[in-house]
Short mmCIF file of C-alpha atoms in Angstrom, two decimals:
data_model
loop_
_atom_site.label_atom_id
_atom_site.label_comp_id
_atom_site.label_asym_id
_atom_site.label_seq_id
_atom_site.Cartn_x
_atom_site.Cartn_y
_atom_site.Cartn_z
CA MET V 109 -157.41 5.88 -52.20
CA GLY V 110 -157.98 8.95 -54.49
CA MET V 111 -161.11 9.64 -52.02
CA THR V 112 -158.79 9.53 -48.76
CA GLY V 113 -156.49 11.29 -50.25
CA LYS V 114 -159.20 14.21 -50.80
CA VAL V 115 -160.30 13.87 -47.55
CA GLY V 116 -156.59 14.06 -46.06
CA GLN V 117 -156.41 17.01 -47.74
CA VAL V 118 -159.45 18.78 -46.93
CA ASP V 119 -158.37 17.78 -43.44
CA ALA V 120 -155.16 19.55 -43.31
CA ALA V 121 -156.48 22.78 -45.06
CA VAL V 122 -159.53 22.48 -42.25
CA ARG V 123 -156.32 22.43 -39.40
CA GLU V 124 -154.42 24.64 -41.27
CA ARG V 125 -157.50 27.24 -41.41
CA LEU V 126 -157.98 26.67 -37.47
CA LEU V 127 -154.56 27.55 -36.52
CA THR V 128 -154.20 31.04 -38.79
CA ALA V 129 -157.48 32.08 -37.00
CA ALA V 130 -156.00 31.44 -33.92
CA LEU V 131 -153.02 33.21 -34.28
CA GLU V 132 -154.66 36.29 -35.38
CA LEU V 133 -157.07 36.42 -32.67
CA PHE V 134 -154.23 35.59 -30.17
CA ASN V 135 -152.12 38.29 -31.67
CA THR V 136 -154.90 41.22 -32.38
CA LYS V 137 -157.61 40.24 -29.03
CA GLY V 138 -154.54 38.43 -27.12
CA TYR V 139 -154.82 34.92 -26.00
CA ALA V 140 -156.74 35.75 -22.99
CA SER V 141 -159.44 37.38 -24.79
CA THR V 142 -160.03 35.09 -27.63
CA SER V 143 -163.03 32.75 -27.34
CA VAL V 144 -163.46 29.20 -29.12
CA ARG V 145 -166.59 30.88 -30.76
CA GLU V 146 -164.31 33.93 -32.47
CA ILE V 147 -161.63 31.00 -33.61
CA VAL V 148 -163.96 28.79 -35.26
CA ALA V 149 -165.96 32.07 -36.98
CA ALA V 150 -163.50 33.05 -38.17
CA ALA V 151 -162.18 30.15 -39.69
CA GLY V 152 -165.49 29.68 -41.07
CA VAL V 153 -166.30 26.25 -39.29
CA THR V 154 -168.40 24.96 -36.17
CA LYS V 155 -167.24 24.10 -32.54
CA PRO V 156 -167.03 20.50 -33.09
CA VAL V 157 -164.50 20.64 -35.78
CA LEU V 158 -162.04 22.94 -33.54
CA TYR V 159 -162.61 20.34 -30.59
CA TYR V 160 -162.13 17.61 -32.85
CA TYR V 161 -159.05 18.43 -34.41
CA PHE V 162 -157.46 20.54 -30.88
CA GLY V 163 -159.49 19.59 -28.12
CA SER V 164 -159.71 23.38 -26.80
CA LYS V 165 -158.15 26.48 -26.83
CA GLU V 166 -155.09 25.33 -25.11
CA GLY V 167 -154.94 22.56 -27.35
CA ILE V 168 -154.80 24.52 -30.39
CA TYR V 169 -152.07 27.30 -28.95
CA LEU V 170 -149.90 24.25 -28.01
CA GLU V 171 -150.48 23.29 -31.73
CA LEU V 172 -149.23 26.73 -32.82
CA MET V 173 -145.78 26.63 -30.21
CA LYS V 174 -145.12 23.11 -30.67
CA GLY V 175 -145.33 23.76 -34.88
CA CYS V 176 -143.23 26.59 -34.33
CA HIS V 177 -140.67 24.36 -32.14
CA ALA V 178 -140.14 21.81 -34.81
CA THR V 179 -139.42 24.59 -37.69
CA PHE V 180 -137.10 26.07 -35.44
CA GLU V 181 -135.40 22.69 -34.98
CA GLU V 182 -135.58 21.85 -38.16
CA VAL V 183 -134.06 25.36 -39.68
CA VAL V 184 -131.15 24.63 -36.81
CA SER V 185 -130.41 20.99 -37.83
CA ARG V 186 -129.78 22.77 -41.24
CA LEU V 187 -128.05 25.34 -39.87
CA ALA V 188 -125.38 23.29 -37.96
CA THR V 189 -124.41 21.64 -40.75
CA PHE V 190 -122.52 24.28 -42.43
CA GLN V 191 -118.58 23.96 -43.28
CA GLY V 192 -115.97 26.60 -43.42
CA LYS V 193 -114.61 29.26 -40.90
CA SER V 194 -116.15 29.67 -38.05
CA SER V 195 -117.00 33.35 -37.92
CA GLU V 196 -118.49 32.44 -41.02
CA ARG V 197 -120.43 29.71 -40.01
CA VAL V 198 -121.92 31.75 -37.05
CA ILE V 199 -122.83 34.51 -38.85
CA GLN V 200 -124.38 32.05 -41.40
CA PHE V 201 -126.60 30.48 -38.55
CA CYS V 202 -127.28 33.96 -37.76
CA GLU V 203 -128.82 34.74 -40.61
CA GLY V 204 -130.65 31.66 -40.92
CA ILE V 205 -132.40 32.03 -37.70
CA PHE V 206 -132.87 35.92 -38.68
CA ASP V 207 -134.63 34.50 -41.95
CA GLY V 208 -136.70 31.91 -39.74
CA VAL V 209 -138.09 34.56 -37.84
CA VAL V 210 -139.00 36.84 -40.78
CA ALA V 211 -141.38 34.26 -42.27
CA ASN V 212 -142.68 33.07 -39.19
CA LEU V 213 -142.84 36.44 -37.43
CA PRO V 214 -146.92 36.48 -36.52
CA VAL V 215 -145.60 33.36 -34.20
CA VAL V 216 -143.00 34.62 -32.80
CA ARG V 217 -144.65 37.41 -31.98
CA LEU V 218 -147.27 35.31 -29.79
CA ILE V 219 -144.12 33.84 -27.79
CA TYR V 220 -142.88 37.51 -27.12
CA ALA V 221 -146.28 38.61 -25.84
CA ILE V 222 -146.64 35.19 -24.11
CA TYR V 223 -143.09 35.96 -22.69
CA TYR V 224 -142.86 39.36 -21.62
CA GLY V 225 -146.52 40.75 -21.31
CA PRO V 226 -149.35 40.19 -18.56
CA PRO V 227 -150.55 36.28 -17.70
CA GLN V 228 -153.21 35.36 -20.09
CA GLY V 229 -153.76 31.76 -18.75
CA ALA V 230 -151.82 30.13 -21.70
CA PRO V 231 -150.65 27.04 -20.55
CA HIS V 232 -146.95 26.41 -20.06
CA PHE V 233 -144.36 26.51 -22.81
CA ASP V 234 -140.64 26.04 -22.39
CA PHE V 235 -139.54 29.40 -24.28
CA ASP V 236 -136.22 29.12 -23.05
CA GLN V 237 -134.88 25.74 -25.08
CA TYR V 238 -135.00 28.29 -28.12
CA PHE V 239 -132.07 30.12 -26.33
CA GLU V 240 -130.74 27.37 -24.94
CA ARG V 241 -129.86 25.66 -28.32
CA MET V 242 -129.00 28.71 -30.03
CA VAL V 243 -126.23 29.23 -27.74
CA GLU V 244 -125.38 25.23 -27.95
CA ILE V 245 -124.79 25.33 -31.46
CA VAL V 246 -122.97 28.41 -31.69
CA GLY V 247 -120.83 27.91 -28.46
CA ALA V 248 -120.10 24.53 -30.07
CA ILE V 249 -118.76 25.89 -33.51
CA VAL V 250 -117.04 28.84 -31.27
CA GLU V 251 -115.35 26.47 -29.14
CA GLU V 252 -113.96 24.66 -32.39
CA GLY V 253 -112.81 27.66 -33.90
CA THR V 254 -110.71 28.59 -30.59
CA ALA V 255 -109.13 25.30 -30.48
CA LYS V 256 -108.47 25.17 -34.35
CA GLY V 257 -106.86 28.97 -33.72
CA GLU V 258 -109.15 30.74 -35.78
CA LEU V 259 -111.01 32.68 -32.67
CA ARG V 260 -109.19 34.37 -29.95
CA GLN V 261 -108.35 32.55 -26.40
CA ALA V 262 -111.62 33.99 -24.19
CA ASP V 263 -114.23 32.24 -22.42
CA VAL V 264 -116.76 30.62 -24.80
CA LYS V 265 -119.44 31.54 -22.78
CA VAL V 266 -118.49 35.62 -23.34
CA VAL V 267 -117.80 35.18 -27.19
CA THR V 268 -120.92 33.17 -27.60
CA TRP V 269 -123.34 36.03 -25.85
CA ALA V 270 -121.73 38.65 -28.02
CA PHE V 271 -122.88 36.85 -31.39
CA ILE V 272 -126.17 36.09 -29.75
CA GLY V 273 -126.58 39.49 -28.07
CA THR V 274 -126.76 40.68 -32.10
CA LEU V 275 -129.06 38.35 -33.09
CA ASN V 276 -131.67 38.43 -30.50
CA THR V 277 -131.46 42.48 -31.05
CA ALA V 278 -131.77 42.51 -34.51
CA MET V 279 -135.08 39.85 -33.87
CA GLU V 280 -136.18 42.20 -32.03
CA GLU V 281 -136.53 45.08 -34.26
CA GLN V 282 -138.17 42.53 -36.51
CA LEU V 283 -140.97 42.20 -34.70
CA CYS V 284 -141.60 45.72 -33.31
CA HIS V 285 -140.79 48.21 -36.27
CA LYS V 286 -142.30 48.79 -39.70
CA GLU V 287 -139.26 50.15 -40.38
CA PRO V 288 -136.35 48.22 -38.37
CA ARG V 289 -133.76 50.16 -37.28
CA ILE V 290 -131.50 46.74 -38.23
CA SER V 291 -132.08 45.24 -41.68
CA ARG V 292 -130.69 41.71 -42.01
CA GLU V 293 -127.42 43.67 -43.77
CA THR V 294 -126.78 46.05 -40.72
CA MET V 295 -126.62 42.22 -38.85
CA VAL V 296 -124.25 40.40 -40.46
CA ARG V 297 -121.96 44.06 -40.93
CA ILE V 298 -122.60 44.09 -36.54
CA LEU V 299 -121.43 40.46 -36.89
CA ASN V 300 -118.45 41.02 -39.35
CA LEU V 301 -117.46 44.01 -37.01
CA ILE V 302 -117.99 41.74 -33.51
CA VAL V 303 -115.05 39.50 -35.54
CA GLN V 304 -112.72 42.29 -36.23
CA GLY V 305 -112.94 44.20 -33.48
CA ILE V 306 -113.88 47.91 -32.91
CA ALA V 307 -110.43 49.16 -31.56
CA ALA V 308 -108.23 50.54 -34.09
CA ALA V 309 -106.00 48.44 -34.73
CA MET P 198 -145.01 76.10 8.22
CA GLY P 199 -144.37 72.44 9.58
CA MET P 200 -147.80 71.68 9.41
CA THR P 201 -147.38 72.15 5.61
CA GLY P 202 -144.91 70.76 5.34
CA LYS P 203 -146.10 67.14 7.01
CA VAL P 204 -148.78 67.48 4.90
CA GLY P 205 -146.65 67.13 2.11
CA GLN P 206 -145.28 64.65 3.23
CA VAL P 207 -148.18 62.89 3.80
CA ASP P 208 -149.52 63.18 0.29
CA ALA P 209 -146.06 62.20 -1.00
CA ALA P 210 -146.06 59.16 0.87
CA VAL P 211 -150.01 58.82 -0.06
CA ARG P 212 -149.00 58.85 -3.63
CA GLU P 213 -146.09 56.85 -3.59
CA ARG P 214 -148.81 54.14 -2.46
CA LEU P 215 -151.03 53.94 -4.80
CA LEU P 216 -148.26 54.05 -7.25
CA THR P 217 -146.64 51.17 -6.06
CA ALA P 218 -149.57 49.24 -5.65
CA ALA P 219 -150.98 49.93 -9.23
CA LEU P 220 -147.48 49.05 -10.62
CA GLU P 221 -147.61 45.39 -9.05
CA LEU P 222 -151.30 44.31 -9.59
CA PHE P 223 -150.36 46.00 -13.02
CA ASN P 224 -146.98 43.15 -13.57
CA THR P 225 -149.07 40.84 -11.49
CA LYS P 226 -152.69 40.70 -12.94
CA GLY P 227 -151.57 42.74 -16.66
CA TYR P 228 -152.84 46.62 -16.74
CA ALA P 229 -156.59 45.63 -18.32
CA SER P 230 -157.45 43.47 -15.52
CA THR P 231 -156.74 45.78 -12.70
CA SER P 232 -159.43 48.23 -11.58
CA VAL P 233 -159.14 50.83 -9.55
CA ARG P 234 -161.15 49.30 -6.63
CA GLU P 235 -158.29 47.18 -6.58
CA ILE P 236 -155.46 49.77 -6.36
CA VAL P 237 -156.90 51.76 -3.98
CA ALA P 238 -157.36 48.70 -1.59
CA ALA P 239 -154.07 47.71 -2.38
CA ALA P 240 -153.16 51.18 -1.40
CA GLY P 241 -155.20 51.65 1.93
CA VAL P 242 -156.89 54.65 0.73
CA THR P 243 -159.87 55.24 -0.75
CA LYS P 244 -161.04 55.38 -4.40
CA PRO P 245 -161.43 59.69 -4.48
CA VAL P 246 -157.65 59.62 -3.07
CA LEU P 247 -156.88 58.15 -6.51
CA TYR P 248 -158.97 60.65 -8.25
CA TYR P 249 -157.68 63.31 -6.74
CA TYR P 250 -153.82 62.56 -7.18
CA PHE P 251 -154.25 60.92 -10.51
CA GLY P 252 -156.99 61.14 -12.39
CA SER P 253 -158.19 57.67 -13.39
CA LYS P 254 -156.13 54.61 -14.18
CA GLU P 255 -154.99 55.57 -17.36
CA GLY P 256 -153.49 59.13 -15.40
CA ILE P 257 -151.83 56.60 -12.33
CA TYR P 258 -149.91 54.15 -15.28
CA LEU P 259 -148.34 57.61 -17.16
CA GLU P 260 -147.49 58.55 -13.74
CA LEU P 261 -145.30 55.80 -13.72
CA MET P 262 -144.37 55.92 -17.33
CA LYS P 263 -143.27 59.60 -17.18
CA GLY P 264 -141.37 59.04 -13.42
CA CYS P 265 -139.61 56.30 -14.92
CA HIS P 266 -138.40 58.25 -17.96
CA ALA P 267 -137.51 61.08 -16.06
CA THR P 268 -135.39 58.28 -14.19
CA PHE P 269 -133.94 57.37 -17.35
CA GLU P 270 -133.39 61.09 -18.43
CA GLU P 271 -131.19 61.96 -14.68
CA VAL P 272 -128.88 58.28 -15.19
CA VAL P 273 -128.24 59.34 -19.15
CA SER P 274 -127.36 63.17 -17.93
CA ARG P 275 -124.98 61.66 -15.38
CA LEU P 276 -123.69 58.51 -17.60
CA ALA P 277 -123.20 61.02 -20.61
CA THR P 278 -120.40 63.59 -18.84
CA PHE P 279 -118.18 60.73 -18.42
CA GLN P 280 -114.49 61.59 -19.30
CA GLY P 281 -111.68 59.04 -20.79
CA LYS P 282 -111.41 56.38 -23.91
CA SER P 283 -114.38 56.61 -25.96
CA SER P 284 -114.17 52.51 -25.42
CA GLU P 285 -114.62 53.23 -21.43
CA ARG P 286 -117.14 55.43 -21.65
CA VAL P 287 -119.21 53.19 -23.57
CA ILE P 288 -118.55 50.36 -21.47
CA GLN P 289 -119.34 52.96 -18.27
CA PHE P 290 -122.53 53.74 -20.10
CA CYS P 291 -124.14 50.19 -20.38
CA GLU P 292 -122.94 49.80 -16.47
CA GLY P 293 -124.90 52.94 -15.63
CA ILE P 294 -128.41 51.76 -17.71
CA PHE P 295 -127.51 47.85 -16.77
CA ASP P 296 -127.72 49.49 -12.86
CA GLY P 297 -130.47 51.81 -13.62
CA VAL P 298 -132.68 48.97 -14.56
CA VAL P 299 -131.85 46.28 -11.94
CA ALA P 300 -132.49 49.11 -10.10
CA ASN P 301 -136.30 49.56 -11.59
CA LEU P 302 -136.93 46.10 -12.53
CA PRO P 303 -140.77 46.16 -11.77
CA VAL P 304 -141.72 49.19 -13.98
CA VAL P 305 -139.10 48.17 -16.91
CA ARG P 306 -141.30 44.42 -16.70
CA LEU P 307 -144.19 46.54 -16.88
CA ILE P 308 -142.87 48.44 -20.12
CA TYR P 309 -142.24 45.10 -21.70
CA ALA P 310 -145.07 43.48 -21.10
CA ILE P 311 -147.33 46.72 -22.84
CA TYR P 312 -144.69 46.67 -25.19
CA TYR P 313 -144.54 42.97 -26.68
CA GLY P 314 -147.75 41.80 -24.55
CA PRO P 315 -151.42 41.97 -26.45
CA PRO P 316 -153.38 45.21 -26.43
CA GLN P 317 -154.41 45.93 -22.68
CA GLY P 318 -155.90 49.55 -24.00
CA ALA P 319 -152.93 51.23 -22.29
CA PRO P 320 -152.93 54.86 -23.23
CA HIS P 321 -150.03 55.62 -25.60
CA PHE P 322 -146.52 56.16 -24.71
CA ASP P 323 -143.04 56.29 -26.93
CA PHE P 324 -141.00 53.56 -25.19
CA ASP P 325 -138.93 53.82 -28.59
CA GLN P 326 -137.41 57.17 -27.04
CA TYR P 327 -135.07 54.87 -24.45
CA PHE P 328 -133.58 53.03 -27.42
CA GLU P 329 -132.86 56.34 -29.81
CA ARG P 330 -131.47 58.15 -26.84
CA MET P 331 -129.31 54.76 -26.14
CA VAL P 332 -128.37 54.87 -29.57
CA GLU P 333 -127.78 58.54 -29.46
CA ILE P 334 -125.64 58.81 -26.57
CA VAL P 335 -123.35 55.90 -27.92
CA GLY P 336 -123.15 57.28 -31.34
CA ALA P 337 -121.59 60.06 -30.01
CA ILE P 338 -118.97 58.49 -28.56
CA VAL P 339 -118.28 56.21 -31.15
CA GLU P 340 -117.99 59.06 -33.64
CA GLU P 341 -115.71 61.30 -31.17
CA GLY P 342 -113.86 58.06 -30.66
CA THR P 343 -113.54 57.04 -34.66
CA ALA P 344 -112.65 60.97 -34.99
CA LYS P 345 -109.87 60.50 -32.52
CA GLY P 346 -108.37 57.13 -34.35
CA GLU P 347 -109.63 55.57 -31.16
CA LEU P 348 -111.71 52.98 -32.62
CA ARG P 349 -111.47 51.18 -36.13
CA GLN P 350 -113.47 53.42 -39.04
CA ALA P 351 -116.80 52.39 -39.49
CA ASP P 352 -119.56 52.78 -40.04
CA VAL P 353 -121.12 54.06 -36.46
CA LYS P 354 -124.19 52.67 -36.83
CA VAL P 355 -123.20 49.31 -36.72
CA VAL P 356 -120.81 50.06 -34.10
CA THR P 357 -123.17 51.48 -31.98
CA TRP P 358 -125.91 48.67 -32.28
CA ALA P 359 -122.37 45.95 -31.89
CA PHE P 360 -122.82 47.82 -27.93
CA ILE P 361 -126.05 48.45 -27.35
CA GLY P 362 -127.36 45.11 -28.80
CA THR P 363 -125.32 43.54 -25.97
CA LEU P 364 -126.75 45.96 -23.42
CA ASN P 365 -129.85 45.17 -24.27
CA THR P 366 -129.53 41.16 -24.50
CA ALA P 367 -128.25 41.63 -20.70
CA MET P 368 -131.01 43.64 -20.08
CA GLU P 369 -133.64 41.17 -20.85
CA GLU P 370 -131.78 38.80 -19.30
CA GLN P 371 -132.38 40.28 -15.73
CA LEU P 372 -136.26 41.00 -17.06
CA CYS P 373 -137.04 37.39 -17.62
CA HIS P 374 -134.67 34.99 -15.27
CA LYS P 375 -133.97 34.05 -11.35
CA GLU P 376 -130.55 33.23 -12.56
CA PRO P 377 -129.71 35.39 -15.58
CA ARG P 378 -127.35 33.81 -18.08
CA ILE P 379 -125.43 37.56 -18.10
CA SER P 380 -124.45 38.87 -14.62
CA ARG P 381 -123.36 42.77 -15.42
CA GLU P 382 -119.62 41.83 -15.00
CA THR P 383 -120.60 39.17 -18.42
CA MET P 384 -121.79 41.91 -19.86
CA VAL P 385 -118.86 44.00 -19.07
CA ARG P 386 -116.42 40.82 -20.37
CA ILE P 387 -118.74 40.94 -23.70
CA LEU P 388 -117.89 44.07 -24.15
CA ASN P 389 -114.43 44.47 -23.83
CA LEU P 390 -114.29 41.25 -26.33
CA ILE P 391 -116.22 43.15 -28.62
CA VAL P 392 -114.14 45.87 -28.68
CA GLN P 393 -110.68 44.01 -28.89
CA GLY P 394 -112.58 41.49 -31.48
CA ILE P 395 -113.08 37.74 -31.49
CA ALA P 396 -110.70 36.82 -34.56
CA ALA P 397 -107.71 35.44 -33.25
CA ALA P 398 -104.50 38.11 -33.58
#
C-alpha cells in the first residue's frame, strides 16, 4: 500500500515535470519547433517515459489543453454560484476569471499563440468554448438581473458583451505587458463605471 | 515623360504584387516558414526584383508594417477631427477604427500572429503604439467631455478603457470568426449602452 502510494506520487511528479517542460518549450520556441527530444531532456527523462504517459507531442499538448479547460470549468462552476445583486455577481465573475488567467498565464499564452499565431500543426482544440461559456454565464446573470428590474431593459447580448469586452481586454493586458495598463483594480473600476454609465447624470 | 510615368506605374504594380504575395504567405504559412523564393514565385518575379525593392524578407515585412501604420495614422487623423458631443465622437472614432480593421484584415491578422504567436524571428516593430495612440485620442475626447459636463466625473483612464475594451473585442471578433459574434452595429449598441449605463434608472 505504502509502495503504491509512493509510485503514484513519483508518477504524478514525472508527469507534471513533462507537462511543465513542454509548456515552457511550446511558449519559448513555438509548438512546431519543439521536439520530443527537447521536452524529455528538459524534464530529465527518456523518450519512452513521454510516450508512456502521453503517446506523442500532440498527446502532451492536448493534455495541457484539457488540463486548462478542466481548471476553467472548476473556476466557472464556483463563480456561477455567487449570490447578490446581478451587477455584483457579474463583477465577481470577471474577477474570478481574471485571477484564473493570472494564475495560469503560461497556458493562456500558449492558447493565444495557437489561436492567433501562424499554423503550427497543433491538433484541433475548441478554444471558442471558453468565450461561449463565459457569455452563457454572464448572459444568464444579466437576464435574471433584467427580470428583477436591477438592470436596464436592453438586449441581453449587448449588455453581456459590454462586460465581456472589458474582461477580455484586461486579460490580454496581463498576457503581453510587463506592466499591464489595466490592473485587476482598474478592471473592476471600468466594470462599475459601465454599470453606472458614462454620461453625466 | 510619358515613359517615365509608365515605368513608375509598372514599378508600383510589381511592388504591390510582391507585398500582396508576401502578406498572403506570411498569413498562411507563417513568417518564419516563408522563403524569398516562395514570395517571388507567387508574385511572378525573380529574386533580384524583391531584393531591389525591399532588400530582404525582413525588408518586405517591415514595409507591410510601415504601410499599415501609415494607413492607421491617416484614418486616426481624420477621425480625431470629428465635431459633436463627446460620446458621439468616441463612437464615431470606434466605428472608423473598426472599418479600417475590416478593410485591412490580412495585415491585422499578421500583426496578431506576430504579437501573440510564437517567436518567428521577425524584426521588431512597435505594435503597442496602436493602442497607445487610440487611448491618447479617446482619452482627449473624454477629458474634453468631462470638462464640458457631458460625461460623468471619473478617472479618464477608466472611462477611456471602457470604450477601448469594446472596440478591441469587436475587432478581434472580425479577425477570428467567420460569423463574428459582434457586428459593427452590435459594437455601436454596446458603446451606447456603456454611455447610458447598465443599471436600471
